[in-house]
Amino acid sequence: MTTPTHAHPAMTPPSGSPQPQPPDQVAAAEPSGQEPSSPGPRSARVAQTGRARSAAGALRAAAADNLMMAIFGPVIVLLLGYSLYTTNDRFGEINDRFGEINDRFIAHEASNDARFAAQDAKIDALDAKIDEVDARLTARINELEAKLTALIHEVDAKLTAQINELDLKLTALIAALGETDEVDAAVAGELIAGALPGPDSGASPPEPP
């Protein structure tokens, strides 16, 4: 079934007016070296419609860009702010962590210093005890040495006195023995002289055994 089409009166050109052509056909139909003829009313409307559409597209693109910026701009700003906030918090946590580590290091160093000071105090106390024991031993050794020296001198004096006394006694004994020998010799001489017969007696001298 076909439906007859009726052209709009405003769209139908007059019978005596020339039929409008597209601009590219008009440019191709005109000879080279001549200026193009002015476009007709339809070409002007088409160009105006194209420009309007281009302007509308540009406006729509600009509106879309503005809408995107209006939507995503605050989101991006919020994300940047949140990232900066979290980064600042992270830096604060890292700074606090370094502070805790520094405090622990200082406390550990103080503990080591106190421990070393306690060890030094113990070593000093041991040195003092060693010095005290050394002084006591030195005094005791000196005392024993003095006593031993005095004992040696006392024994030496006693032995010397005893030796001198024995020497005197031996000297007296030797002297006494010397006198006894003289007496014995005199007595023996007298006895021998009395036992021997005289020259006037007629007895003969005893024969030797």
mmCIF file of C-alpha atoms in Angstrom:
data_model
loop_
_atom_site.group_PDB
_atom_site.id
_atom_site.type_symbol
_atom_site.label_atom_id
_atom_site.label_comp_id
_atom_site.label_asym_id
_atom_site.label_seq_id
_atom_site.Cartn_x
_atom_site.Cartn_y
_atom_site.Cartn_z
ATOM 1 C CA MET A 1 0.000 0.000 0.000
ATOM 2 C CA THR A 2 1.410 3.248 -1.060
ATOM 3 C CA THR A 3 0.784 6.476 0.708
ATOM 4 C CA PRO A 4 0.898 9.597 -1.438
ATOM 5 C CA THR A 5 3.349 12.125 -0.182
ATOM 6 C CA HIS A 6 2.508 15.785 -0.226
ATOM 7 C CA ALA A 7 5.275 18.289 -0.135
ATOM 8 C CA HIS A 8 5.079 21.116 2.309
ATOM 9 C CA PRO A 9 4.289 24.442 0.625
ATOM 10 C CA ALA A 10 7.247 26.075 2.293
ATOM 11 C CA MET A 11 9.562 23.276 1.158
ATOM 12 C CA THR A 12 8.397 23.363 -2.490
ATOM 13 C CA PRO A 13 10.409 25.807 -4.624
ATOM 14 C CA PRO A 14 8.600 28.029 -7.073
ATOM 15 C CA SER A 15 8.177 26.737 -10.587
ATOM 16 C CA GLY A 16 10.275 29.424 -12.191
ATOM 17 C CA SER A 17 13.178 29.384 -9.659
ATOM 18 C CA PRO A 18 16.229 27.224 -10.267
ATOM 19 C CA GLN A 19 16.606 23.983 -8.313
ATOM 20 C CA PRO A 20 19.169 24.353 -5.437
ATOM 21 C CA GLN A 21 22.221 22.085 -5.531
ATOM 22 C CA PRO A 22 24.703 21.004 -2.859
ATOM 23 C CA PRO A 23 27.764 23.213 -2.443
ATOM 24 C CA ASP A 24 30.196 20.560 -3.720
ATOM 25 C CA GLN A 25 28.157 20.112 -6.916
ATOM 26 C CA VAL A 26 27.952 23.845 -7.387
ATOM 27 C CA ALA A 27 31.721 24.131 -6.922
ATOM 28 C CA ALA A 28 32.289 21.305 -9.392
ATOM 29 C CA ALA A 29 29.880 22.818 -11.942
ATOM 30 C CA GLU A 30 31.484 26.250 -11.916
ATOM 31 C CA PRO A 31 34.463 26.672 -14.236
ATOM 32 C CA SER A 32 37.931 27.131 -12.784
ATOM 33 C CA GLY A 33 39.315 30.638 -12.578
ATOM 34 C CA GLN A 34 35.917 32.082 -11.633
ATOM 35 C CA GLU A 35 34.672 32.860 -8.155
ATOM 36 C CA PRO A 36 32.043 30.496 -6.813
ATOM 37 C CA SER A 37 28.530 31.689 -7.028
ATOM 38 C CA SER A 38 26.717 32.578 -3.817
ATOM 39 C CA PRO A 39 24.890 29.648 -2.234
ATOM 40 C CA GLY A 40 21.213 29.458 -2.400
ATOM 41 C CA PRO A 41 18.768 29.640 0.494
ATOM 42 C CA ARG A 42 18.820 25.863 1.020
ATOM 43 C CA SER A 43 22.620 25.736 1.096
ATOM 44 C CA ALA A 44 22.646 28.550 3.639
ATOM 45 C CA ARG A 45 20.144 26.724 5.775
ATOM 46 C CA VAL A 46 22.181 23.512 5.546
ATOM 47 C CA ALA A 47 25.374 25.349 6.471
ATOM 48 C CA GLN A 48 23.612 27.130 9.302
ATOM 49 C CA THR A 49 22.190 23.819 10.499
ATOM 50 C CA GLY A 50 25.686 22.245 10.367
ATOM 51 C CA ARG A 51 27.140 25.117 12.297
ATOM 52 C CA ALA A 52 24.353 24.902 14.834
ATOM 53 C CA ARG A 53 24.889 21.177 15.168
ATOM 54 C CA SER A 54 28.635 21.708 15.535
ATOM 55 C CA ALA A 55 28.038 24.385 18.141
ATOM 56 C CA ALA A 56 25.551 22.141 19.916
ATOM 57 C CA GLY A 57 28.066 19.273 19.841
ATOM 58 C CA ALA A 58 30.747 21.553 21.185
ATOM 59 C CA LEU A 59 28.381 22.750 23.877
ATOM 60 C CA ARG A 60 27.438 19.190 24.718
ATOM 61 C CA ALA A 61 31.130 18.205 24.860
ATOM 62 C CA ALA A 62 31.918 21.225 27.030
ATOM 63 C CA ALA A 63 28.928 20.455 29.221
ATOM 64 C CA ALA A 64 30.045 16.833 29.497
ATOM 65 C CA ASP A 65 33.575 17.951 30.385
ATOM 66 C CA ASN A 66 32.203 20.410 32.913
ATOM 67 C CA LEU A 67 29.958 17.706 34.315
ATOM 68 C CA MET A 68 32.882 15.284 34.530
ATOM 69 C CA MET A 69 34.977 17.925 36.247
ATOM 70 C CA ALA A 70 32.057 18.788 38.524
ATOM 71 C CA ILE A 71 31.641 15.131 39.442
ATOM 72 C CA PHE A 72 35.211 13.908 39.535
ATOM 73 C CA GLY A 73 36.882 17.157 40.606
ATOM 74 C CA PRO A 74 35.664 17.005 44.211
ATOM 75 C CA VAL A 75 36.323 13.264 44.236
ATOM 76 C CA ILE A 76 39.890 13.838 43.078
ATOM 77 C CA VAL A 77 40.296 16.634 45.619
ATOM 78 C CA LEU A 78 38.904 14.378 48.339
ATOM 79 C CA LEU A 79 41.205 11.550 47.276
ATOM 80 C CA LEU A 80 44.195 13.889 47.249
ATOM 81 C CA GLY A 81 43.226 15.273 50.631
ATOM 82 C CA TYR A 82 42.711 11.788 52.028
ATOM 83 C CA SER A 83 46.025 10.614 50.598
ATOM 84 C CA LEU A 84 47.777 13.651 52.051
ATOM 85 C CA TYR A 85 46.026 13.100 55.381
ATOM 86 C CA THR A 86 46.891 9.414 55.460
ATOM 87 C CA THR A 87 50.432 10.200 54.307
ATOM 88 C CA ASN A 88 50.738 12.756 57.094
ATOM 89 C CA ASP A 89 49.393 10.202 59.554
ATOM 90 C CA ARG A 90 51.800 7.637 58.187
ATOM 91 C CA PHE A 91 54.696 10.045 58.549
ATOM 92 C CA GLY A 92 53.483 10.778 62.070
ATOM 93 C CA GLU A 93 53.381 7.051 62.865
ATOM 94 C CA ILE A 94 56.854 6.602 61.382
ATOM 95 C CA ASN A 95 58.106 9.565 63.418
ATOM 96 C CA ASP A 96 56.515 8.120 66.549
ATOM 97 C CA ARG A 97 58.067 4.757 65.749
ATOM 98 C CA PHE A 98 61.482 6.347 65.380
ATOM 99 C CA GLY A 99 60.878 8.167 68.651
ATOM 100 C CA GLU A 100 60.030 4.881 70.375
ATOM 101 C CA ILE A 101 63.118 3.237 68.894
ATOM 102 C CA ASN A 102 65.235 6.191 70.022
ATOM 103 C CA ASP A 103 63.732 6.021 73.510
ATOM 104 C CA ARG A 104 64.387 2.275 73.643
ATOM 105 C CA PHE A 105 67.943 2.826 72.476
ATOM 106 C CA ILE A 106 68.463 5.515 75.120
ATOM 107 C CA ALA A 107 66.939 3.261 77.793
ATOM 108 C CA HIS A 108 69.095 0.338 76.648
ATOM 109 C CA GLU A 109 72.190 2.542 76.680
ATOM 110 C CA ALA A 110 71.289 3.788 80.165
ATOM 111 C CA SER A 111 70.752 0.178 81.293
ATOM 112 C CA ASN A 112 74.132 -0.798 79.854
ATOM 113 C CA ASP A 113 75.755 2.184 81.552
ATOM 114 C CA ALA A 114 74.163 1.212 84.865
ATOM 115 C CA ARG A 115 75.237 -2.403 84.380
ATOM 116 C CA PHE A 116 78.786 -1.361 83.543
ATOM 117 C CA ALA A 117 78.804 0.994 86.538
ATOM 118 C CA ALA A 118 77.661 -1.875 88.782
ATOM 119 C CA GLN A 119 80.371 -4.129 87.343
ATOM 120 C CA ASP A 120 82.948 -1.382 87.864
ATOM 121 C CA ALA A 121 81.755 -0.966 91.465
ATOM 122 C CA LYS A 122 82.066 -4.724 92.031
ATOM 123 C CA ILE A 123 85.541 -4.730 90.496
ATOM 124 C CA ASP A 124 86.544 -1.765 92.665
ATOM 125 C CA ALA A 125 85.207 -3.577 95.752
ATOM 126 C CA LEU A 126 87.174 -6.702 94.801
ATOM 127 C CA ASP A 127 90.279 -4.588 94.275
ATOM 128 C CA ALA A 128 89.768 -3.027 97.705
ATOM 129 C CA LYS A 129 89.361 -6.482 99.280
ATOM 130 C CA ILE A 130 92.457 -7.737 97.455
ATOM 131 C CA ASP A 131 94.404 -4.698 98.659
ATOM 132 C CA GLU A 132 93.139 -5.289 102.205
ATOM 133 C CA VAL A 133 94.098 -8.980 102.102
ATOM 134 C CA ASP A 134 97.459 -8.065 100.604
ATOM 135 C CA ALA A 135 98.053 -5.533 103.371
ATOM 136 C CA ARG A 136 97.084 -8.100 106.016
ATOM 137 C CA LEU A 137 99.322 -10.753 104.467
ATOM 138 C CA THR A 138 102.179 -8.286 104.173
ATOM 139 C CA ALA A 139 101.777 -7.276 107.828
ATOM 140 C CA ARG A 140 101.556 -10.917 108.898
ATOM 141 C CA ILE A 141 104.608 -11.857 106.848
ATOM 142 C CA ASN A 142 106.539 -8.920 108.277
ATOM 143 C CA GLU A 143 105.471 -9.913 111.789
ATOM 144 C CA LEU A 144 106.490 -13.541 111.230
ATOM 145 C CA GLU A 145 109.754 -12.432 109.683
ATOM 146 C CA ALA A 146 110.470 -10.210 112.682
ATOM 147 C CA LYS A 147 109.610 -13.031 115.085
ATOM 148 C CA LEU A 148 111.721 -15.486 113.102
ATOM 149 C CA THR A 149 114.624 -13.046 113.029
ATOM 150 C CA ALA A 150 114.351 -12.486 116.786
ATOM 151 C CA LEU A 151 114.129 -16.244 117.370
ATOM 152 C CA ILE A 152 117.167 -16.841 115.189
ATOM 153 C CA HIS A 153 119.094 -14.167 117.064
ATOM 154 C CA GLU A 154 117.986 -15.618 120.404
ATOM 155 C CA VAL A 155 118.972 -19.149 119.397
ATOM 156 C CA ASP A 156 122.230 -17.868 117.995
ATOM 157 C CA ALA A 157 122.975 -16.036 121.236
ATOM 158 C CA LYS A 158 122.100 -19.092 123.307
ATOM 159 C CA LEU A 159 124.180 -21.379 121.097
ATOM 160 C CA THR A 160 127.051 -18.913 121.174
ATOM 161 C CA ALA A 161 126.875 -18.721 124.984
ATOM 162 C CA GLN A 162 126.692 -22.487 125.266
ATOM 163 C CA ILE A 163 129.579 -22.901 122.847
ATOM 164 C CA ASN A 164 131.611 -20.354 124.776
ATOM 165 C CA GLU A 165 130.734 -22.093 128.042
ATOM 166 C CA LEU A 166 131.712 -25.466 126.601
ATOM 167 C CA ASP A 167 134.872 -23.953 125.254
ATOM 168 C CA LEU A 168 135.760 -22.634 128.690
ATOM 169 C CA LYS A 169 134.947 -25.963 130.275
ATOM 170 C CA LEU A 170 137.013 -27.820 127.693
ATOM 171 C CA THR A 171 139.843 -25.402 128.183
ATOM 172 C CA ALA A 172 139.714 -25.918 131.954
ATOM 173 C CA LEU A 173 139.427 -29.661 131.479
ATOM 174 C CA ILE A 174 142.360 -29.681 129.135
ATOM 175 C CA ALA A 175 144.327 -27.636 131.634
ATOM 176 C CA ALA A 176 143.287 -29.974 134.393
ATOM 177 C CA LEU A 177 144.203 -32.954 132.298
ATOM 178 C CA GLY A 178 147.574 -31.401 131.613
ATOM 179 C CA GLU A 179 148.256 -31.007 135.323
ATOM 180 C CA THR A 180 147.090 -34.562 135.966
ATOM 181 C CA ASP A 181 149.490 -35.865 133.399
ATOM 182 C CA GLU A 182 152.356 -34.108 135.121
ATOM 183 C CA VAL A 183 151.301 -35.528 138.480
ATOM 184 C CA ASP A 184 150.838 -38.942 136.991
ATOM 185 C CA ALA A 185 154.208 -38.725 135.352
ATOM 186 C CA ALA A 186 155.860 -37.684 138.619
ATOM 187 C CA VAL A 187 154.099 -40.424 140.537
ATOM 188 C CA ALA A 188 154.975 -42.955 137.895
ATOM 189 C CA GLY A 189 158.568 -41.799 137.975
ATOM 190 C CA GLU A 190 158.737 -42.146 141.720
ATOM 191 C CA LEU A 191 157.153 -45.563 141.623
ATOM 192 C CA ILE A 192 159.528 -46.712 138.984
ATOM 193 C CA ALA A 193 162.446 -45.306 140.876
ATOM 194 C CA GLY A 194 161.344 -47.084 144.072
ATOM 195 C CA ALA A 195 160.852 -50.377 142.312
ATOM 196 C CA LEU A 196 164.261 -50.373 140.713
ATOM 197 C CA PRO A 197 167.174 -51.697 142.962
ATOM 198 C CA GLY A 198 169.891 -49.294 143.731
ATOM 199 C CA PRO A 199 173.521 -49.807 142.805
ATOM 200 C CA ASP A 200 174.398 -50.528 146.361
ATOM 201 C CA SER A 201 171.865 -53.294 146.781
ATOM 202 C CA GLY A 202 172.884 -56.627 145.560
ATOM 203 C CA ALA A 203 169.652 -57.263 143.671
ATOM 204 C CA SER A 204 169.601 -57.418 139.967
ATOM 205 C CA PRO A 205 167.202 -55.271 138.028
ATOM 206 C CA PRO A 206 164.006 -56.953 136.887
ATOM 207 C CA GLU A 207 164.011 -58.388 133.491
ATOM 208 C CA PRO A 208 161.715 -56.957 131.024
ATOM 209 C CA PRO A 209 158.808 -59.174 130.141
#
